[in-house]
């Protein structure tokens, strides 16, 4: 006769069994939310302050949207997780937080003596302990049973460490620096890998060769699939879609792949997503707003309207953010932003760690700031209006001038030793080609290097005679080419580090 289906017996047989069991007691039912209660009243944003983590949700809160009961109030617990200085979060690139399926244990990327490492903290303890063999780790995630933690390690390997002890084991060689991983209930690890199509790949948890899961849809401008989230039923994978090689997060989408058919479809505009076992999809927008929307795992489709839960999540380059939700409904996330509105500011930093703005009020979506040899100018990539271009800033508070117009994506500027020219990568086809233009903006950009593989960073030797650059081929390889008097380069590259 209970009003909630979850509080009733599943069958007549179970009811009869309970009647004949003297030790049987009625379970304590979960509480639900007030029907029609304003969501923003429940989910006020937390103060950034000194907060490192904020737990803001229980599974019962999510169930409340599906099964509102007007007579019972909905309790929500929020609390900050204080982290001692010696156990602080690592400040490098990557996703840093994972929570166990039962919500009792937190694994995060902390700072080690030389690099990052994984720290494990039981939530009934005040301190975290290092997880052995995880130096240099990024992107942690739990196995479905909570006994192991997968992570990306130095050397382009995916590894798994047992929380019960023992050294980590290597599961796969990714060949690239990936964007996140996920451990599916089907016994596979999912991540973005170095296979044709720039899509997601998977490998069996016991190890093996990665196999393709998704392929980018180039007809829709898709250039990469990132940040996978394997659904618990094994039906599909939710992931992020990058379009037109654009680092502008406002152009990213959340999609879902059907593992049975190999096809995928876009769900909503967003940067990153997590699945909550209440039947909801949690996703973060480019401005750092955490949204929730009903999601049918069987149909792989949204089934309702999205609602904002929390504002002010810290969103970094390429969608890096800290967001983890347990099967029991505890949500962990980090708040704060770089500059106003999630944008960055450029600062001078002294050797004692003091930061001073180069130009107060100058904010933007900045990447790869590079000083001219004499320190009077700054070349920097800025993303805006669905494109990324290189700009030149006169220091400290001088004018800003646009340098590149070759395509919708120009990045990784590098000055020549005499400060006259700026080289930059520009996307004119599948990969990035190297162009050069006078730093004062005169003349046209000229093609300096056309590589079949995707171009990465470039730099010049101090005497100006060599160009050194990275390409993504089988991992990351370094080459050099001699520069002629007319700024032309040799046709034959010299391998430097190609292991």
Coordinates of C-alpha atoms in Angstrom, one line a residue:
X1 CA 0.0 0.0 0.0
X2 CA 3.1 2.3 0.0
X3 CA 2.7 5.3 -2.3
X4 CA 6.2 4.9 -3.7
X5 CA 6.9 2.0 -6.0
X6 CA 10.4 1.7 -4.5
X7 CA 8.9 1.1 -1.1
X8 CA 6.6 -1.8 -2.2
X9 CA 7.5 -5.4 -2.4
X10 CA 8.7 -6.5 -5.9
X11 CA 6.5 -9.5 -6.0
X12 CA 3.9 -11.5 -4.1
X13 CA 6.5 -14.1 -3.4
X14 CA 8.7 -11.6 -1.6
X15 CA 5.7 -10.3 0.3
X16 CA 4.9 -13.8 1.4
X17 CA 8.5 -14.4 2.4
X18 CA 8.5 -11.3 4.6
X19 CA 5.3 -12.4 6.3
X20 CA 7.0 -15.7 7.4
X21 CA 10.3 -14.0 8.5
X22 CA 10.2 -12.9 12.2
X23 CA 13.4 -10.9 11.7
X24 CA 12.0 -8.8 8.8
X25 CA 11.7 -5.1 9.3
X26 CA 10.4 -2.4 7.0
X27 CA 13.2 -0.4 5.3
X28 CA 13.6 3.3 5.9
X29 CA 12.4 5.1 2.8
X30 CA 14.3 7.9 1.1
X31 CA 13.0 11.4 1.2
X32 CA 11.9 13.3 -1.8
X33 CA 11.5 16.9 -2.8
X34 CA 8.6 19.2 -2.7
X35 CA 6.7 19.2 -5.9
X36 CA 7.1 22.4 -7.9
X37 CA 9.8 23.7 -5.5
X38 CA 12.0 26.3 -7.2
X39 CA 15.2 24.6 -8.3
X40 CA 17.4 27.6 -7.8
X41 CA 16.2 27.8 -4.2
X42 CA 17.7 24.4 -3.6
X43 CA 20.9 25.0 -5.6
X44 CA 22.3 28.3 -4.7
X45 CA 25.9 28.7 -6.0
X46 CA 28.6 28.3 -3.4
X47 CA 31.1 30.9 -2.5
X48 CA 34.4 30.2 -4.2
X49 CA 36.5 31.6 -1.3
X50 CA 38.9 29.0 0.1
X51 CA 36.7 26.2 -0.9
X52 CA 38.4 23.4 -2.8
X53 CA 35.6 20.9 -3.2
X54 CA 31.9 21.3 -2.6
X55 CA 29.5 18.4 -2.3
X56 CA 26.2 19.6 -3.5
X57 CA 23.9 16.8 -4.4
X58 CA 22.4 13.5 -3.1
X59 CA 20.7 11.0 -5.3
X60 CA 17.5 11.6 -3.5
X61 CA 17.6 15.2 -4.8
X62 CA 17.7 13.9 -8.3
X63 CA 14.9 11.4 -7.6
X64 CA 12.8 14.3 -6.4
X65 CA 12.4 15.7 -9.9
X66 CA 11.2 12.3 -11.1
X67 CA 9.0 11.5 -8.2
X68 CA 7.9 14.7 -6.4
X69 CA 6.0 14.2 -3.2
X70 CA 4.4 17.5 -1.9
X71 CA 4.1 16.3 1.7
X72 CA 7.8 15.5 2.3
X73 CA 10.6 18.1 2.2
X74 CA 13.8 17.5 0.2
X75 CA 17.0 17.7 2.3
X76 CA 20.2 18.6 0.5
X77 CA 23.6 18.4 2.2
X78 CA 26.4 20.8 1.1
X79 CA 29.9 20.9 2.6
X80 CA 33.4 21.9 1.7
X81 CA 36.1 19.3 1.8
X82 CA 39.1 21.0 3.5
X83 CA 42.4 19.8 2.0
X84 CA 45.7 20.3 3.9
X85 CA 48.3 22.2 2.0
X86 CA 50.6 19.2 1.7
X87 CA 47.8 17.3 0.1
X88 CA 46.6 20.0 -2.3
X89 CA 45.2 19.5 -5.7
X90 CA 47.7 19.5 -8.5
X91 CA 47.5 22.6 -10.6
X92 CA 48.4 21.1 -14.0
X93 CA 46.3 20.2 -16.9
X94 CA 43.7 17.5 -16.7
X95 CA 40.6 16.1 -15.0
X96 CA 41.5 15.7 -11.3
X97 CA 38.7 14.2 -9.4
X98 CA 37.0 10.8 -9.1
X99 CA 34.6 9.5 -6.6
X100 CA 33.9 5.8 -5.8
X101 CA 30.6 4.3 -6.8
X102 CA 29.4 4.1 -3.2
X103 CA 30.4 7.8 -2.6
X104 CA 32.7 6.9 0.4
X105 CA 36.1 7.5 -1.2
X106 CA 37.6 10.3 -3.2
X107 CA 40.6 9.9 -5.5
X108 CA 42.2 13.1 -6.8
X109 CA 45.3 14.3 -8.6
X110 CA 47.6 15.8 -5.9
X111 CA 51.1 17.3 -6.0
X112 CA 54.0 14.9 -5.4
X113 CA 57.7 15.6 -4.9
X114 CA 58.5 15.9 -8.6
X115 CA 55.1 15.7 -10.4
X116 CA 51.5 14.8 -9.9
X117 CA 50.3 11.7 -8.2
X118 CA 47.0 10.1 -7.1
X119 CA 45.8 10.6 -3.5
X120 CA 43.1 8.5 -1.9
X121 CA 40.9 9.9 0.8
X122 CA 38.1 8.1 2.6
X123 CA 35.5 10.6 3.5
X124 CA 35.5 9.4 7.1
X125 CA 39.2 10.4 7.4
X126 CA 40.8 13.8 7.6
X127 CA 43.8 13.1 5.4
X128 CA 44.6 11.5 2.1
X129 CA 47.3 8.9 1.4
X130 CA 49.3 8.5 -1.8
X131 CA 48.4 5.7 -4.2
X132 CA 51.7 3.8 -4.9
X133 CA 53.0 3.8 -8.5
X134 CA 50.9 6.7 -9.7
X135 CA 53.5 9.4 -10.2
X136 CA 52.6 11.7 -13.2
X137 CA 49.0 10.5 -13.2
X138 CA 46.1 12.3 -14.9
X139 CA 42.4 11.8 -15.5
X140 CA 41.5 9.3 -12.7
X141 CA 38.3 7.2 -12.8
X142 CA 36.9 4.3 -10.8
X143 CA 36.2 0.8 -11.9
X144 CA 32.5 -0.1 -11.6
X145 CA 33.0 -2.2 -8.5
X146 CA 35.1 0.6 -6.9
X147 CA 38.2 -1.7 -6.2
X148 CA 40.5 -0.1 -8.8
X149 CA 41.3 3.3 -10.3
X150 CA 42.2 3.8 -13.9
X151 CA 44.4 6.7 -14.9
X152 CA 46.6 8.1 -17.7
X153 CA 50.3 7.9 -16.9
X154 CA 53.5 9.3 -18.3
X155 CA 54.7 7.4 -21.3
X156 CA 51.2 7.6 -23.0
X157 CA 49.9 4.6 -21.1
X158 CA 46.5 3.8 -19.5
X159 CA 47.1 2.0 -16.2
X160 CA 45.0 0.6 -13.4
X161 CA 45.9 0.6 -9.7
X162 CA 44.2 -1.6 -7.1
X163 CA 43.1 0.2 -4.0
X164 CA 43.9 -3.0 -2.1
X165 CA 47.6 -2.7 -2.8
X166 CA 50.1 -3.8 -5.4
X167 CA 51.7 -2.0 -8.3
X168 CA 49.6 -0.6 -11.2
X169 CA 49.3 -2.6 -14.4
X170 CA 49.5 -1.2 -17.9
X171 CA 46.3 -1.8 -19.9
X172 CA 47.0 0.1 -23.2
X173 CA 49.4 2.5 -25.0
X174 CA 47.3 5.4 -26.2
X175 CA 49.9 7.0 -28.4
X176 CA 48.6 10.5 -27.6
X177 CA 48.0 12.7 -24.6
X178 CA 44.2 12.0 -24.2
X179 CA 41.3 13.9 -22.8
X180 CA 39.8 11.7 -20.1
X181 CA 38.8 8.1 -19.6
X182 CA 36.0 5.9 -18.3
X183 CA 35.6 2.3 -17.1
X184 CA 32.5 0.7 -18.5
X185 CA 30.4 -2.0 -16.9
X186 CA 31.1 -4.1 -20.1
X187 CA 34.7 -4.6 -19.0
X188 CA 36.2 -2.0 -21.4
X189 CA 38.1 1.2 -20.8
X190 CA 37.1 4.1 -23.0
X191 CA 39.3 7.0 -24.1
X192 CA 40.2 9.1 -27.1
X193 CA 43.0 7.4 -28.9
X194 CA 45.5 7.6 -31.8
X195 CA 43.4 5.9 -34.5
X196 CA 42.1 7.2 -37.8
X197 CA 38.8 9.2 -37.4
X198 CA 39.8 11.1 -34.2
X199 CA 37.1 9.3 -32.3
X200 CA 36.8 7.3 -29.1
X201 CA 38.5 4.0 -28.6
X202 CA 38.2 1.2 -26.1
X203 CA 40.4 -1.6 -24.8
X204 CA 39.5 -4.6 -22.6
X205 CA 40.3 -4.1 -18.9
X206 CA 42.7 -7.0 -19.1
X207 CA 44.7 -5.3 -21.8
X208 CA 45.0 -5.5 -25.5
X209 CA 44.9 -3.5 -28.7
X210 CA 42.6 -0.4 -28.7
X211 CA 39.7 -0.6 -31.1
X212 CA 37.6 2.3 -32.6
X213 CA 34.3 3.1 -31.0
X214 CA 33.3 6.3 -32.8
X215 CA 34.4 8.2 -35.9
X216 CA 34.1 12.0 -36.2
X217 CA 31.5 13.2 -38.6
X218 CA 33.5 15.6 -40.8
X219 CA 30.3 16.6 -42.7
X220 CA 29.2 18.3 -39.5
X221 CA 32.6 19.8 -38.8
X222 CA 33.6 17.4 -36.1
X223 CA 37.3 17.2 -35.5
X224 CA 37.7 15.2 -32.3
X225 CA 35.7 13.3 -29.6
X226 CA 36.8 13.9 -26.0
X227 CA 35.9 13.1 -22.4
X228 CA 34.0 9.8 -22.6
X229 CA 31.5 8.7 -19.9
X230 CA 30.5 5.0 -20.3
X231 CA 26.8 4.5 -19.3
X232 CA 26.3 1.9 -16.5
X233 CA 24.0 -0.3 -18.6
X234 CA 26.7 -0.9 -21.3
X235 CA 24.3 0.6 -23.9
X236 CA 26.3 3.6 -24.9
X237 CA 28.9 6.3 -24.2
X238 CA 28.4 10.0 -23.6
X239 CA 31.2 12.2 -24.8
X240 CA 32.3 15.8 -25.9
X241 CA 32.4 16.8 -29.5
X242 CA 34.9 19.4 -30.7
X243 CA 34.1 21.1 -34.0
X244 CA 36.2 22.7 -36.8
X245 CA 39.3 22.3 -34.7
X246 CA 37.9 25.0 -32.5
X247 CA 39.2 25.5 -28.9
X248 CA 36.3 27.9 -28.3
X249 CA 34.2 25.9 -25.8
X250 CA 31.0 27.6 -26.8
X251 CA 31.0 25.5 -30.0
X252 CA 31.4 22.2 -28.2
X253 CA 28.5 19.6 -28.0
X254 CA 27.6 16.7 -25.8
X255 CA 26.8 13.5 -27.8
X256 CA 26.0 9.9 -27.1
X257 CA 27.3 6.8 -29.0
X258 CA 25.2 3.7 -29.5
X259 CA 27.6 0.8 -29.0
X260 CA 25.4 -1.6 -30.8
X261 CA 25.3 0.4 -34.1
X262 CA 28.5 2.5 -33.8
X263 CA 26.5 5.7 -34.6
X264 CA 26.4 8.8 -32.4
X265 CA 24.0 11.7 -32.1
X266 CA 24.3 15.2 -30.5
X267 CA 22.3 15.7 -27.4
X268 CA 22.9 19.3 -26.2
X269 CA 25.4 22.1 -26.4
X270 CA 28.0 21.7 -23.6
X271 CA 31.6 21.0 -22.6
X272 CA 31.5 17.9 -20.4
X273 CA 28.9 15.5 -19.1
X274 CA 28.4 12.9 -16.4
X275 CA 25.6 10.4 -16.0
X276 CA 23.6 10.1 -12.7
X277 CA 21.9 6.8 -12.0
X278 CA 18.7 8.7 -11.1
X279 CA 18.2 8.9 -14.9
X280 CA 19.8 12.3 -15.5
X281 CA 22.6 13.7 -17.5
X282 CA 24.7 16.3 -15.7
X283 CA 26.6 18.6 -18.1
X284 CA 28.6 21.8 -17.8
X285 CA 28.3 24.7 -20.2
X286 CA 31.2 26.9 -21.4
X287 CA 30.4 29.6 -18.8
X288 CA 30.7 27.1 -15.9
X289 CA 27.1 26.4 -15.3
X290 CA 26.2 22.9 -14.2
X291 CA 22.9 21.7 -15.8
X292 CA 20.8 18.6 -15.2
X293 CA 18.4 17.1 -17.7
X294 CA 16.3 13.8 -17.7
X295 CA 18.0 11.1 -19.8
X296 CA 16.8 7.7 -20.9
X297 CA 19.7 5.3 -20.9
X298 CA 17.8 2.7 -22.9
X299 CA 16.7 5.1 -25.7
X300 CA 19.9 7.2 -25.4
X301 CA 17.8 10.3 -25.6
X302 CA 16.9 13.3 -23.5
X303 CA 13.4 13.1 -22.1
X304 CA 12.8 16.6 -20.5
X305 CA 14.0 20.1 -20.1
X306 CA 17.4 21.1 -18.6
X307 CA 17.6 22.9 -15.3
X308 CA 20.6 24.9 -13.9
X309 CA 22.0 23.5 -10.6
X310 CA 25.2 25.3 -9.8
X311 CA 27.0 28.3 -11.3
X312 CA 30.7 29.1 -11.2
X313 CA 32.4 25.7 -11.9
X314 CA 36.0 26.2 -13.0
X315 CA 36.3 25.4 -16.7
X316 CA 39.8 25.3 -18.2
X317 CA 41.3 24.8 -21.7
X318 CA 39.9 22.0 -23.8
X319 CA 37.1 21.4 -21.4
X320 CA 39.2 20.4 -18.4
X321 CA 37.1 20.6 -15.2
X322 CA 36.6 18.7 -12.0
X323 CA 33.2 16.9 -11.8
X324 CA 32.4 13.5 -10.4
X325 CA 29.2 11.9 -9.2
X326 CA 28.8 8.6 -7.4
X327 CA 26.1 5.9 -8.0
X328 CA 24.6 6.9 -4.7
X329 CA 24.3 10.5 -5.8
X330 CA 27.1 12.4 -4.1
X331 CA 28.5 15.1 -6.4
X332 CA 32.0 16.6 -6.2
X333 CA 33.1 19.6 -8.1
X334 CA 35.6 22.5 -7.9
X335 CA 34.5 26.1 -8.2
X336 CA 36.2 29.3 -9.2
X337 CA 37.3 30.8 -12.5
X338 CA 40.3 32.4 -14.0
X339 CA 39.4 36.1 -14.5
X340 CA 35.8 37.2 -14.9
X341 CA 33.3 35.0 -16.7
X342 CA 35.7 32.1 -16.9
X343 CA 38.1 34.1 -19.0
X344 CA 41.8 34.6 -18.4
X345 CA 44.1 37.5 -17.6
X346 CA 47.7 37.9 -18.5
X347 CA 50.1 38.6 -15.7
X348 CA 53.8 39.1 -14.9
X349 CA 54.9 36.7 -12.2
X350 CA 58.1 37.5 -10.2
X351 CA 60.4 34.8 -8.9
X352 CA 58.9 35.1 -5.4
X353 CA 55.4 34.3 -6.9
X354 CA 53.9 37.7 -6.9
X355 CA 51.5 38.2 -9.9
X356 CA 50.8 41.6 -11.5
X357 CA 48.4 42.2 -14.3
X358 CA 50.0 43.3 -17.6
X359 CA 47.0 45.4 -18.4
X360 CA 44.2 45.6 -15.8
X361 CA 40.8 44.7 -17.3
X362 CA 42.3 42.9 -20.3
X363 CA 40.7 39.5 -20.2
X364 CA 40.0 36.9 -22.9
X365 CA 40.2 33.2 -23.9
X366 CA 44.0 33.2 -24.1
X367 CA 46.4 30.4 -25.0
X368 CA 50.2 30.2 -25.7
X369 CA 51.4 33.6 -24.6
X370 CA 54.9 34.2 -26.0
X371 CA 57.2 37.1 -25.3
X372 CA 59.2 38.8 -28.0
X373 CA 63.0 38.5 -27.5
X374 CA 63.3 42.1 -26.2
X375 CA 60.3 41.6 -23.9
X376 CA 58.4 44.6 -25.3
X377 CA 55.6 42.6 -27.1
X378 CA 53.5 39.6 -26.4
X379 CA 52.1 37.2 -29.1
X380 CA 49.1 35.3 -27.9
X381 CA 46.3 33.2 -29.4
X382 CA 42.8 34.5 -28.5
X383 CA 39.6 32.6 -29.1
X384 CA 36.5 34.8 -29.9
X385 CA 33.6 34.8 -32.3
X386 CA 34.0 31.1 -33.2
X387 CA 37.6 31.5 -34.3
X388 CA 41.1 31.6 -32.9
X389 CA 43.7 34.1 -34.0
X390 CA 47.1 35.4 -33.0
X391 CA 47.3 38.9 -31.7
X392 CA 50.3 41.2 -30.8
X393 CA 50.1 43.1 -27.5
X394 CA 52.4 46.1 -26.9
X395 CA 53.6 45.9 -23.3
X396 CA 52.6 46.8 -20.7
X397 CA 49.5 48.7 -21.5
X398 CA 49.9 49.4 -25.2
X399 CA 47.5 48.6 -28.1
X400 CA 46.4 45.1 -29.2
X401 CA 46.6 44.3 -33.0
X402 CA 45.4 41.2 -34.8
X403 CA 48.2 39.4 -36.7
X404 CA 46.6 36.4 -38.4
X405 CA 43.8 36.2 -41.0
X406 CA 44.7 32.9 -42.8
X407 CA 42.0 30.7 -41.4
X408 CA 39.6 30.3 -38.4
X409 CA 42.3 28.8 -36.3
X410 CA 45.8 30.2 -35.8
X411 CA 47.8 29.1 -32.7
X412 CA 51.1 28.5 -31.0
X413 CA 53.0 31.7 -32.0
X414 CA 56.8 31.7 -31.9
X415 CA 59.1 34.7 -32.4
X416 CA 62.3 34.5 -34.5
X417 CA 65.5 35.4 -32.4
X418 CA 65.7 38.9 -34.0
X419 CA 62.1 39.7 -33.1
X420 CA 61.1 40.6 -36.6
X421 CA 58.9 37.6 -37.5
X422 CA 56.2 35.5 -35.8
X423 CA 55.6 31.9 -36.8
X424 CA 52.3 30.3 -36.1
X425 CA 50.3 27.2 -36.9
X426 CA 47.3 27.7 -39.1
X427 CA 44.7 25.1 -40.1
X428 CA 44.2 25.1 -43.8
X429 CA 43.3 21.4 -44.2
X430 CA 43.3 18.3 -42.1
X431 CA 46.3 19.5 -39.9
X432 CA 48.1 22.6 -38.9
X433 CA 50.7 24.1 -41.3
X434 CA 53.4 26.6 -40.3
X435 CA 53.1 30.2 -41.5
X436 CA 55.2 33.3 -40.8
X437 CA 54.4 37.0 -40.8
X438 CA 56.2 40.1 -39.8
X439 CA 55.6 41.0 -36.2
X440 CA 54.6 44.6 -37.1
X441 CA 51.7 43.3 -39.2
X442 CA 53.1 44.4 -42.5
X443 CA 53.1 42.1 -45.6
X444 CA 51.2 38.9 -46.0
X445 CA 51.6 35.6 -44.1
X446 CA 53.8 33.1 -46.0
X447 CA 53.7 29.4 -45.8
X448 CA 56.9 28.2 -44.1
X449 CA 56.2 24.4 -43.6
X450 CA 53.5 22.1 -44.9
X451 CA 53.6 18.8 -43.0
X452 CA 51.4 15.8 -43.6
X453 CA 51.0 15.2 -39.9
X454 CA 49.5 17.6 -37.4
X455 CA 51.9 20.3 -36.3
X456 CA 52.5 21.1 -32.7
X457 CA 54.9 23.6 -31.0
X458 CA 57.7 25.3 -32.9
X459 CA 60.8 27.2 -31.8
X460 CA 63.9 28.7 -33.3
X461 CA 67.5 28.2 -32.3
X462 CA 69.1 31.2 -30.7
X463 CA 71.3 31.8 -33.8
X464 CA 68.3 31.7 -36.1
X465 CA 69.7 28.9 -38.2
X466 CA 67.3 26.0 -37.1
X467 CA 63.6 25.5 -36.8
X468 CA 62.7 22.9 -34.3
X469 CA 59.1 21.6 -34.2
X470 CA 56.8 18.8 -33.0
X471 CA 54.4 16.7 -35.0
X472 CA 51.8 14.2 -33.9
X473 CA 52.6 11.0 -35.8
X474 CA 53.1 8.0 -33.6
X475 CA 53.0 9.9 -30.4
X476 CA 55.0 13.1 -30.4
X477 CA 58.1 13.4 -32.5
X478 CA 60.7 16.3 -32.7
X479 CA 62.3 17.3 -35.9
X480 CA 64.6 20.2 -37.0
X481 CA 65.1 21.9 -40.4
X482 CA 67.8 24.3 -41.3
X483 CA 66.6 27.9 -42.2
X484 CA 68.0 29.7 -45.3
X485 CA 68.8 33.4 -45.7
X486 CA 65.4 34.0 -47.2
X487 CA 63.7 32.3 -44.3
X488 CA 63.1 29.2 -46.4
X489 CA 63.6 25.8 -44.8
X490 CA 65.4 22.7 -45.9
X491 CA 63.1 20.1 -47.6
X492 CA 64.6 17.2 -45.6
X493 CA 63.9 17.2 -41.8
X494 CA 66.5 16.0 -39.3
X495 CA 65.0 13.6 -36.7
X496 CA 65.8 14.7 -33.1
X497 CA 63.6 12.6 -30.8
X498 CA 61.3 10.2 -32.6
X499 CA 60.9 7.3 -30.1

